[in-house]
Short mmCIF file of C-alpha atoms in Angstrom, two decimals:
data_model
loop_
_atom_site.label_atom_id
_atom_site.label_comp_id
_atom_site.label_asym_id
_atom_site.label_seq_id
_atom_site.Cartn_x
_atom_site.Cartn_y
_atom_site.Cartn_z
CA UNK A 174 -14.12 34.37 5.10
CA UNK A 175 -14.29 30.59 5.76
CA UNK A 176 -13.42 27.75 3.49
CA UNK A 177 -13.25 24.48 2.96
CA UNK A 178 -10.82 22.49 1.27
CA UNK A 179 -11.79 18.57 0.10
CA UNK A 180 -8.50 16.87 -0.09
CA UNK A 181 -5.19 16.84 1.34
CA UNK A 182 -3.12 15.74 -0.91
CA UNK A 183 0.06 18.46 -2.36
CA UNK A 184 -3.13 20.52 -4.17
CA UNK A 185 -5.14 21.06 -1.06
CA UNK A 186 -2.20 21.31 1.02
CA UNK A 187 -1.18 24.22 -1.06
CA UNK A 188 -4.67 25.17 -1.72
CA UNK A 189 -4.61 25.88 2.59
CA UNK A 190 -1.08 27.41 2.63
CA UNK A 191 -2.41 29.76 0.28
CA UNK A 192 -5.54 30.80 2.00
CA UNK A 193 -4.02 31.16 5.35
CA UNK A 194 -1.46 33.18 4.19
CA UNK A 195 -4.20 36.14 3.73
CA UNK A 196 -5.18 37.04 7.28
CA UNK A 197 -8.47 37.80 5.98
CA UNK A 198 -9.40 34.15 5.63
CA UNK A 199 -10.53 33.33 9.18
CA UNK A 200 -11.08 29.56 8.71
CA UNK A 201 -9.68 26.97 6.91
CA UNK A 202 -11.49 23.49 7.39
CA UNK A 203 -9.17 20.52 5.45
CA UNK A 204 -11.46 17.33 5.10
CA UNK A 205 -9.66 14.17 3.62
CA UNK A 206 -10.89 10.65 3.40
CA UNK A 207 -7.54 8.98 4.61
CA UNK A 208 -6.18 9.12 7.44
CA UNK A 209 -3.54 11.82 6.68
CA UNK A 210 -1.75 14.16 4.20
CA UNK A 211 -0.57 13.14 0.50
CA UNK A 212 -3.39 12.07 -1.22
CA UNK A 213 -1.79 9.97 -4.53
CA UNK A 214 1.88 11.11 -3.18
CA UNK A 215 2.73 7.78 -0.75
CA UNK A 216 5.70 6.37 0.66
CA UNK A 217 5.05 2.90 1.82
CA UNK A 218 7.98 2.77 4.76
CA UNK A 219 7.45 -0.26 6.42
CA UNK A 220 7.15 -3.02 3.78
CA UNK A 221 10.54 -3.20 2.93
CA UNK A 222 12.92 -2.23 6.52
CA UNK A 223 14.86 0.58 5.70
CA UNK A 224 13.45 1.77 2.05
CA UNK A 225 10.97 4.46 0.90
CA UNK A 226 8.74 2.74 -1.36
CA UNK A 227 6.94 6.04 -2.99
CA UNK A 228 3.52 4.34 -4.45
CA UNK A 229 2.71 7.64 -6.39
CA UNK A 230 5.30 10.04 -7.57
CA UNK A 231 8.20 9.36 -7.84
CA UNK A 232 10.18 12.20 -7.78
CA UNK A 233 10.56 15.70 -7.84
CA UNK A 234 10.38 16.61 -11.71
CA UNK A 235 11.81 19.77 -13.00
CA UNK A 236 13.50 20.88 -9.75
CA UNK A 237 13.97 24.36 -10.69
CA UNK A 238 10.78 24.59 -11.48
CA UNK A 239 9.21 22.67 -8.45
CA UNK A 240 8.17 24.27 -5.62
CA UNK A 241 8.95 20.46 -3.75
CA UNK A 242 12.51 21.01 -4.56
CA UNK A 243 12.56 24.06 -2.23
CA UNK A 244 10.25 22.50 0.34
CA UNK A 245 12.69 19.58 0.67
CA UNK A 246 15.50 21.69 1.61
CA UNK A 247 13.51 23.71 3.95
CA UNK A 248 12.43 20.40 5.63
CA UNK A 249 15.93 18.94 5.44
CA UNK A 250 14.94 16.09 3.40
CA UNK A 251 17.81 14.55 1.37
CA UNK A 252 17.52 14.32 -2.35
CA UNK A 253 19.44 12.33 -5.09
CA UNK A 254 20.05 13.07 -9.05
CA UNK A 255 18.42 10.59 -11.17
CA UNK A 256 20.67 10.11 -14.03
CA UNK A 257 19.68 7.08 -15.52
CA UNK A 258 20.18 4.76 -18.87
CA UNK A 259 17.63 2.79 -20.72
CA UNK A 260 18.38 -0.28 -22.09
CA UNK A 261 16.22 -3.30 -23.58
CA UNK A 262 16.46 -6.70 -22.58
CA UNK A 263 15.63 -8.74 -25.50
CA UNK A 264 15.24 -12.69 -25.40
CA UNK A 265 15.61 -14.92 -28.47
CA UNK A 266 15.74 -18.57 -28.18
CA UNK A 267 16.59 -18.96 -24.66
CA UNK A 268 19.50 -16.22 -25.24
CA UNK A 269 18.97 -12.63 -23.51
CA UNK A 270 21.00 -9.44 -24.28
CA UNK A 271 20.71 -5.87 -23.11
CA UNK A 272 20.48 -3.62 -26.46
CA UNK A 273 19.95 -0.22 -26.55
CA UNK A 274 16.93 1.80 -27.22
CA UNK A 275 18.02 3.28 -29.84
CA UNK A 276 18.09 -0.08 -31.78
CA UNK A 277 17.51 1.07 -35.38
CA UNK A 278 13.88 -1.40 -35.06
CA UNK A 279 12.83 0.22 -32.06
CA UNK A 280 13.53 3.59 -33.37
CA UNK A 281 12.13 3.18 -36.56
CA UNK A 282 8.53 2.76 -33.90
CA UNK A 283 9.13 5.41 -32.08
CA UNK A 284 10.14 7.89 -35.13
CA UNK A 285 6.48 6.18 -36.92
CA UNK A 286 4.62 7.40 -33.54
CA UNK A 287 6.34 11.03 -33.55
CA UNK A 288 5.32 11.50 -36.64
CA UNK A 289 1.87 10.51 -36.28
CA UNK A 290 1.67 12.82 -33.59
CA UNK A 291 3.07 15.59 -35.52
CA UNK A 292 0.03 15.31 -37.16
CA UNK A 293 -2.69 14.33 -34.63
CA UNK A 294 -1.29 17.60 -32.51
CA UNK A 295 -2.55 20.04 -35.13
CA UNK A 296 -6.36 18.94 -34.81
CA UNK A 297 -7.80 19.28 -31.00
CA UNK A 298 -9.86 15.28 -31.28
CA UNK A 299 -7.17 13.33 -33.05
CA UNK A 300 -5.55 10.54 -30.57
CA UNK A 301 -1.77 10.19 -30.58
CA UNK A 302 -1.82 6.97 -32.69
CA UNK A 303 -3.64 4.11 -33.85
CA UNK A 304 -3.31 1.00 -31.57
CA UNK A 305 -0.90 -1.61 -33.22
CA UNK A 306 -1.06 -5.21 -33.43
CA UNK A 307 1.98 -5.75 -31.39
CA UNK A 308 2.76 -9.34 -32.87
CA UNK A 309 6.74 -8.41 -32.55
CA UNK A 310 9.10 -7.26 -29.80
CA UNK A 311 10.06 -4.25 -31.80
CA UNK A 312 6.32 -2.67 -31.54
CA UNK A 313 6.04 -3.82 -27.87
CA UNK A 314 9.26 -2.05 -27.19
CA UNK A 315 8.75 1.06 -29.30
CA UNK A 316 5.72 2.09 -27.65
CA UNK A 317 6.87 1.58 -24.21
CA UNK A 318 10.39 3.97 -24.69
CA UNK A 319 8.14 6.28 -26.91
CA UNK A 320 8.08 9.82 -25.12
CA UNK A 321 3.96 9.61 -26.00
CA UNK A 322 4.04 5.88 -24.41
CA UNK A 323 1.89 4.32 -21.37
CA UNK A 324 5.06 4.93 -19.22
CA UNK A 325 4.51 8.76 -20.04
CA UNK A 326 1.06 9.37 -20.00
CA UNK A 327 -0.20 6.24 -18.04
CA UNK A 328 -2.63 6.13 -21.16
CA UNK A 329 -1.87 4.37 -24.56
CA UNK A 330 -0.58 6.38 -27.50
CA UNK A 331 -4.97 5.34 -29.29
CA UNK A 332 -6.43 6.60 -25.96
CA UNK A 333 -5.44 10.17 -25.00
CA UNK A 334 -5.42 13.40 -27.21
CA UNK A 335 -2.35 14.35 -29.17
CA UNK A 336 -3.94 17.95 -28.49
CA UNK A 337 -3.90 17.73 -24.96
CA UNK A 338 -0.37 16.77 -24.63
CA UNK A 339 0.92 19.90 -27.10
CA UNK A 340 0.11 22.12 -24.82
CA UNK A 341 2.34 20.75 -22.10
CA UNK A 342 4.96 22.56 -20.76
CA UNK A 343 8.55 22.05 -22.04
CA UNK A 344 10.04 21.44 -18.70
CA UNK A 345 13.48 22.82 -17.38
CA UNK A 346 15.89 19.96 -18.48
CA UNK A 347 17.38 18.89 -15.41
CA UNK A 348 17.74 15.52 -13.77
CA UNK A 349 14.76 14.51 -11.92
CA UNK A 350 15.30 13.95 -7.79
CA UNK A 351 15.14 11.44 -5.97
CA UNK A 352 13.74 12.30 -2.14
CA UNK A 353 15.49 9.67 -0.37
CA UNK A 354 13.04 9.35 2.63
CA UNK A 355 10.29 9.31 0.06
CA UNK A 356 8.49 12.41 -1.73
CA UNK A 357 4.89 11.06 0.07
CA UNK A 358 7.45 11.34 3.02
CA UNK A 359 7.98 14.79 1.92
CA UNK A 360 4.78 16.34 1.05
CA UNK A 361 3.02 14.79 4.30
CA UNK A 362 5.21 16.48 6.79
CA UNK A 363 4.76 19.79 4.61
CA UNK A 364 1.08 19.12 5.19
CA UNK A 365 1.75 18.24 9.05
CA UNK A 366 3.10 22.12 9.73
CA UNK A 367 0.09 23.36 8.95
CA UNK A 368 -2.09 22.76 12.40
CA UNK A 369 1.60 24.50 14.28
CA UNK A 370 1.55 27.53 12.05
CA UNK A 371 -2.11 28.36 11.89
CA UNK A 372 -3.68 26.55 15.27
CA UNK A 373 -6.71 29.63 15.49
CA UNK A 374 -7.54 29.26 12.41
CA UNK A 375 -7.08 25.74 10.63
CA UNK A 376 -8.61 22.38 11.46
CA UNK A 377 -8.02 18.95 9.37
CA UNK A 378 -10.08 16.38 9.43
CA UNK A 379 -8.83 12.94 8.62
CA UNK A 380 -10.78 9.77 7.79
CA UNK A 381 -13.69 12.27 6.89
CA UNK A 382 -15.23 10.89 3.24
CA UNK A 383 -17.37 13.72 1.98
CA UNK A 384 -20.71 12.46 1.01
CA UNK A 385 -22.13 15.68 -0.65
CA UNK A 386 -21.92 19.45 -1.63
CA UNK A 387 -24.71 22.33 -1.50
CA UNK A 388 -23.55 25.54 -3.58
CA UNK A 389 -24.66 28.73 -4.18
CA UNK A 390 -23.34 32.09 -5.14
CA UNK A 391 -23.24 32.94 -1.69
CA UNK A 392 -22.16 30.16 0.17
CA UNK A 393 -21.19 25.81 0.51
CA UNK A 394 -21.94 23.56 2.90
CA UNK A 395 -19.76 20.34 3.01
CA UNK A 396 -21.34 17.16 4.32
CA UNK A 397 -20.33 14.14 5.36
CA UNK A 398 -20.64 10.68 7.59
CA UNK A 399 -20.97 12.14 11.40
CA UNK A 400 -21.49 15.88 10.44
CA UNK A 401 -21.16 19.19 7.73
CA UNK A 402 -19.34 22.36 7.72
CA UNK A 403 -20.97 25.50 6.50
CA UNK A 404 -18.48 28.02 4.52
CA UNK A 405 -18.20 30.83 2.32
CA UNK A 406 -16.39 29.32 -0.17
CA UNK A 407 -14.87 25.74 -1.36
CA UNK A 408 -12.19 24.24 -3.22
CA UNK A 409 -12.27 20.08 -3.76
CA UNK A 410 -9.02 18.64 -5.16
CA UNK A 411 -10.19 15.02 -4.93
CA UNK A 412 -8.96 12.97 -8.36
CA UNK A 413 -11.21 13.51 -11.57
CA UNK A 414 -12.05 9.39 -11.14
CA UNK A 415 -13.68 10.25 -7.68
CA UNK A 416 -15.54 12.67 -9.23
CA UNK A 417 -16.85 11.27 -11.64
CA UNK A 418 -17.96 8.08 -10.11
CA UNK A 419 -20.53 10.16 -8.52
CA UNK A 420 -18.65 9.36 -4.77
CA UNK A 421 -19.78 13.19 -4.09
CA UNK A 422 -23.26 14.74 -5.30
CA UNK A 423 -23.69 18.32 -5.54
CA UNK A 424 -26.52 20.46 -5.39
CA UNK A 425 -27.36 21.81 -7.76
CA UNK A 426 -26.09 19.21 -9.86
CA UNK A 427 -23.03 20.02 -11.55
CA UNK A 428 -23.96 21.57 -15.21
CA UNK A 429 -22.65 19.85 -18.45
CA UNK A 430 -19.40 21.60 -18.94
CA UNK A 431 -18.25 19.90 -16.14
CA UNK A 432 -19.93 16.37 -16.82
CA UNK A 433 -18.16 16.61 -20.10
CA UNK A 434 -15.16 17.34 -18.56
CA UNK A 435 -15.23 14.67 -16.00
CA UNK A 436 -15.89 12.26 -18.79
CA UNK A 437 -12.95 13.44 -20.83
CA UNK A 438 -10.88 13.96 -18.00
CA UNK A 439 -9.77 9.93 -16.93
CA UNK A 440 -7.38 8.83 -14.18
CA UNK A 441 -4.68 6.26 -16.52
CA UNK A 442 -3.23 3.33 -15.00
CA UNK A 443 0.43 2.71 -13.05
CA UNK A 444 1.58 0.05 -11.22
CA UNK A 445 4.86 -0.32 -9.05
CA UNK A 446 6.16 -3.41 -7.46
CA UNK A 447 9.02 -3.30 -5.18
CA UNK A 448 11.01 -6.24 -4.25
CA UNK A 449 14.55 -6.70 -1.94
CA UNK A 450 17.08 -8.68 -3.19
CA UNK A 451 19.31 -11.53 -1.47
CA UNK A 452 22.12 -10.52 -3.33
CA UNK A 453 22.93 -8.05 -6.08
CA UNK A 454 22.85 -9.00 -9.54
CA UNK A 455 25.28 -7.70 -11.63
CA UNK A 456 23.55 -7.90 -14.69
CA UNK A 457 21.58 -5.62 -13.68
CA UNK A 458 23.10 -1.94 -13.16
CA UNK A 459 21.74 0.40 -10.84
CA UNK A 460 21.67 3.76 -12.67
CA UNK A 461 19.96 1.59 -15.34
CA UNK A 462 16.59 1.28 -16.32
CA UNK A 463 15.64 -2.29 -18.22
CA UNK A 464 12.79 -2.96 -20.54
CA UNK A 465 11.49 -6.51 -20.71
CA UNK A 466 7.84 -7.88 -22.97
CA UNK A 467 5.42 -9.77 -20.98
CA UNK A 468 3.74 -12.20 -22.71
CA UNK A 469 0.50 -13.03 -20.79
CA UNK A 470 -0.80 -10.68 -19.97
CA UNK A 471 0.58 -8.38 -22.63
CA UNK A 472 3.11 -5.90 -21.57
CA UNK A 473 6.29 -4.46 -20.98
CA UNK A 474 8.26 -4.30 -17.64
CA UNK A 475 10.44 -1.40 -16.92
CA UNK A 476 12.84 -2.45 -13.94
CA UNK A 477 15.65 -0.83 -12.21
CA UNK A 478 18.09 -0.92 -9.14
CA UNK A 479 18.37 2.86 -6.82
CA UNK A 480 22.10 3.72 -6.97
CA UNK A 481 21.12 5.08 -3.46
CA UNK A 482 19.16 1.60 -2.53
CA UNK A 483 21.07 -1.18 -5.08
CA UNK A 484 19.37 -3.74 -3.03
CA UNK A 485 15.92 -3.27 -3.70
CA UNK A 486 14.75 -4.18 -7.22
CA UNK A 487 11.79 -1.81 -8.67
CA UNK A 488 9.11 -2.78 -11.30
CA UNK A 489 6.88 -0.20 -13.23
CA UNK A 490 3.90 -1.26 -15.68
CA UNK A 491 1.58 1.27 -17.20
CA UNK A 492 -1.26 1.67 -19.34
CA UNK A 493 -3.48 -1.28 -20.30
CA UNK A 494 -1.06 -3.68 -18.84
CA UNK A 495 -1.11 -2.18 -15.42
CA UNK A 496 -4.28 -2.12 -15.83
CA UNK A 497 -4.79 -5.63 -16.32
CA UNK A 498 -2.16 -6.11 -13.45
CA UNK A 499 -3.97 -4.43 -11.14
CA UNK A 500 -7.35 -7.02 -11.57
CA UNK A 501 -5.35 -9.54 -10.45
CA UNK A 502 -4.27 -10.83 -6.81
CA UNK A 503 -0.91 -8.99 -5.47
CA UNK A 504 0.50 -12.07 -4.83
CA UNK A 505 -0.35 -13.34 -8.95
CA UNK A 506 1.58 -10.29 -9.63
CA UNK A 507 4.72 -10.49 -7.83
CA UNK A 508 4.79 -14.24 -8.87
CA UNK A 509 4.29 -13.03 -12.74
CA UNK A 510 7.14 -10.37 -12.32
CA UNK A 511 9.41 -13.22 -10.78
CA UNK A 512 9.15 -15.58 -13.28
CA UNK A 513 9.70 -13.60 -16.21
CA UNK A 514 13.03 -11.41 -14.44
CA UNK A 515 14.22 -14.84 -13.33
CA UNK A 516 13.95 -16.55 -17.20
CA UNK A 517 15.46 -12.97 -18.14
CA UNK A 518 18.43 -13.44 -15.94
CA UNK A 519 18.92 -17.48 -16.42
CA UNK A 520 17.18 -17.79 -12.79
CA UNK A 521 20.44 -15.37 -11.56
CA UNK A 522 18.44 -13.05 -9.64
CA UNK A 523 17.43 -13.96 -6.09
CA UNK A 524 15.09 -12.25 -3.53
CA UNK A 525 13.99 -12.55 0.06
CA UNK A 526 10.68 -11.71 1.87
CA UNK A 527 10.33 -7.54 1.84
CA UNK A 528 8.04 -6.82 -0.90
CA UNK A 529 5.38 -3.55 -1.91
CA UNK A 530 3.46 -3.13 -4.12
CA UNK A 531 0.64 -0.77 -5.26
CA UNK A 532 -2.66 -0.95 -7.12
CA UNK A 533 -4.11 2.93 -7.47
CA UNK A 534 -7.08 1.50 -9.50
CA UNK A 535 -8.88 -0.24 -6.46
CA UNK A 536 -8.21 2.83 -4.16
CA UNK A 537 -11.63 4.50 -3.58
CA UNK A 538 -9.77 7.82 -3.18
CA UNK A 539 -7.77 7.38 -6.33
CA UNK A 540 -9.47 5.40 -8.35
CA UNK A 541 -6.13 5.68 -11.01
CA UNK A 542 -3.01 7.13 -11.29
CA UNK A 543 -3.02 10.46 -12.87
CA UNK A 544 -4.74 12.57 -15.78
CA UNK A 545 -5.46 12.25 -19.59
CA UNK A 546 -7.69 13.74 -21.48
CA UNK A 547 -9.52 10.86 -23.56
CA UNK A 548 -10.89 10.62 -27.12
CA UNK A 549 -14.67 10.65 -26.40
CA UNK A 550 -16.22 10.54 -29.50
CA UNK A 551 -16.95 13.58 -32.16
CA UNK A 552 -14.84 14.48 -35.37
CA UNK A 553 -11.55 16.01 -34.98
CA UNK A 554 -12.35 19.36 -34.67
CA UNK A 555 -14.57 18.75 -31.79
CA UNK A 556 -13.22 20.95 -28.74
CA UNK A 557 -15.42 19.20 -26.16
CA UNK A 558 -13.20 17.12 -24.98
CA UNK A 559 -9.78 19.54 -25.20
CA UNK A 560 -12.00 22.10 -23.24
CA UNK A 561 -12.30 19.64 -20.61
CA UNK A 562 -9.50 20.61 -18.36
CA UNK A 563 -9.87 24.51 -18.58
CA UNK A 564 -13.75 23.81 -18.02
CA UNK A 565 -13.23 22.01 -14.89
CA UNK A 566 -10.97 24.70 -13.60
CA UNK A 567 -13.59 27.67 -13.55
CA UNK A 568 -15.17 28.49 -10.56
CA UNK A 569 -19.24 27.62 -10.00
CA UNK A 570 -20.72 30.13 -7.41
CA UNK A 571 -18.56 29.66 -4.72
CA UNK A 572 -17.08 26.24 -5.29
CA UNK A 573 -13.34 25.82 -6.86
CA UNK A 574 -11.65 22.34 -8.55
CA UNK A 575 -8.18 22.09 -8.42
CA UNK A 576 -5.40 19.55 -8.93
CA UNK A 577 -3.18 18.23 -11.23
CA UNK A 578 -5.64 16.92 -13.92
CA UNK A 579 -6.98 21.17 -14.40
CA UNK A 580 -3.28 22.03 -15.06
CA UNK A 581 -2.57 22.58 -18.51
CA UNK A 582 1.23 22.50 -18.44
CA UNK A 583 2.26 20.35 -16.17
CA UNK A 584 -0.57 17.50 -15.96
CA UNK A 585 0.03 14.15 -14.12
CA UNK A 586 2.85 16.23 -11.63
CA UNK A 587 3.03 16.99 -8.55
CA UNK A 588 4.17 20.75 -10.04
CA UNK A 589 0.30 20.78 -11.16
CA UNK A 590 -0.80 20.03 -8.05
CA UNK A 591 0.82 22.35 -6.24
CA UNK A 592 0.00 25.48 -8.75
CA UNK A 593 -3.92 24.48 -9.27
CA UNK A 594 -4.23 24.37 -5.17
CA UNK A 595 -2.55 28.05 -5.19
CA UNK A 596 -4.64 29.16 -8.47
CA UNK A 597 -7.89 28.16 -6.51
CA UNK A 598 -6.96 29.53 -3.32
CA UNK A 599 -6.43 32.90 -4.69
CA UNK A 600 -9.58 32.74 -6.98
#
């Protein structure tokens, strides 16, 4: 049997593992637009001298749970405990304070949005909760430290459905790790054993953007710029946003299950920043994580020093705001980020030159950060949209989606990922 995966980020990278494991899959032919493994799992290693910028995940959730956790000892990559605070920096009249998050205000926000989830959760087409006016600090800051926030779900609480997330998978508990040389770091070189382990019977190809797909029930063929491949079978793990832009066209065309799926089925919006620092404030704790409103555009910042890199100074936006971040210029950005940290601080925080930064939106094979499923129209006991991410995951003929946005439990993870690529493979 020969297949073909379209991908290689952790799902098809996994998705091959899988396959090649069974000796009675003779070929395994890995296409991926970029020029190598990782797909929306990136460590930017060269922007700042000396620190793993990871554009994507961030780190391995749920270790004992993760397969990556296992991987990264195998590979001998070093990994740290997360163990962080949260804390709100809050500005009135030219006077700034750290307050908790559990500010009786704040809470009150968060406890109004739990609730209204409570409720939305029982119907499958109800969205988390309405959108608020945000004319005070309190709403701004309740919805960003709310567990059904932009920060969670890289969606806002009146865009994704409270369904969807119900069915997500409890998790184990434990403290999230930290891959110190960078989880895209990590999951690349996994990919890079493959061609070693398998040389008869794999073959990658990098820079490759497939153009189009031919299915039937007996067989695929994968085309694309300078050539095709002709297989039994095929699994594509590109992002649900590539997909639906129409980047790929299949023949036949892809029936309505999965046209309603890749409408439901939207790629929210994340954006890091990553800047070194000249010297190291004190006001701001590593361990720590800060929450800070942006004005214009509207926003919050969550910021944050590595205990294992104190002198690099991360930003994370999410949602809407990262999503109007991301239409404007990098260097508009860092500028914006600047100004506000430095009023925050009373101009106490000082960088130099090293700077990342990412913007997922603009990345043709991205095209957003990770899953939700979307309110789309319909009363609130319409399934369509609910059914999206089971829909997308059943085979047609001989062709197989996987990746983190058909995972039920785990969505938005690199977990998913990983167990969609092996579900496919052994479909």
């Amino acid at each position: 049997m020969k297949v073909a995966i379209v991908g290689g980020g952790l799902a098809g990278i996994a998705a091959a593992y899988t396959l090649l494991g069974d000796p009675s899959v003779t070929e395994v032919h890995l296409l991926e637009a970029e020029g190598g493994y990782g797909g929306r799992a990136s460590t930017d290693t060269t922007s700042i001298p000396g620190f793993a910028f990871d554009m994507g995940a961030q780190y391995i959730q749920d270790p004992t749970l993760n397969p990556l956790t296992q991987i990264a000892k195998d590979l001998g990559f070093e990994t740290v405990e997360e163990d962080a605070d949260y804390k709100l920096r809050v500005g009135d009249d030219g006077t700034w304070e750290d307050v908790d998050t559990t500010d009786p205000e704040v809470l009150a926000v968060v406890q109004g949005i739990q609730a209204s989830y409570n409720l939305a959760k029982t119907q499958p087409n109800v969205v988390v909760a309405a959108k608020p006016r945000f004319d005070t600090q309190v709403e701004m800051f309740g919805h960003a430290t709310s567990p059904y926030g932009p920060f969670t779900e890289s969606a806002e609480t009146w865009q994704y459905l409270a369904a969807d997330r119900a069915r997500e998978g409890a998790g184990d508990g434990a403290e999230n790790l930290f891959v110190k040389r960078g989880i895209g770091t990590l999951v690349s070189a996994y990919g890079q054993l493959l061609p070693g382990l398998y040389k008869e019977r794999y073959k990658a190809r990098f820079g490759t953007r497939v153009t189009s797909i031919t299915h039937s029930d007996s067989s695929v063929t994968v085309s694309y710029a300078n050539g095709s491949v002709a297989v039994d079978a095929c699994i594509v793990t590109v992002p649900v946003s590539v997909l639906a832009s129409g980047a790929i066209s299949f023949d036949p065309p892809l029936p309505a299950a999965y046209k309603n799926a890749l409408k439901a089925l939207r790629l929210g919006s994340y954006k890091k920043l990553a800047l070194q620092l000249r010297v190291a404030p004190a006001d701001i704790v590593p361990g720590t994580n800060y929450y800070l409103i942006q004005d214009e555009p509207e926003g919050v910042w969550q910021y944050y020093r590595l205990p294992h890199a104190p002198m690099v100074l991360m930003a994370h936006a999410a949602g809407d705001f990262a999503a109007a971040l991301d239409r404007m210029a990098d260097k508009d950005v860092f500028a914006l980020f600047k100004a506000s940290i430095e009023e925050a601080y009373d101009n106490g925080v000082y960088f130099t030159n090293g700077k990342a930064i990412t913007n997922w939106s603009d990345d043709p094979s991205a095209g957003g950060a990770y899953s939700y499923t979307a309110f789309i129209g319909g009363g609130p006991n319409d399934p369509d949209a609910l059914k999206a991410r089971n829909d997308l995951g059943v085979p047609l003929d001989k062709l197989h989606f996987a990746g983190e946005a058909t995972n039920l439990k785990y969505y938005g993870t690199l977990q998913a990922a990983y167990f969609e690529g092996v579900r496919a493979a052994k479909a």
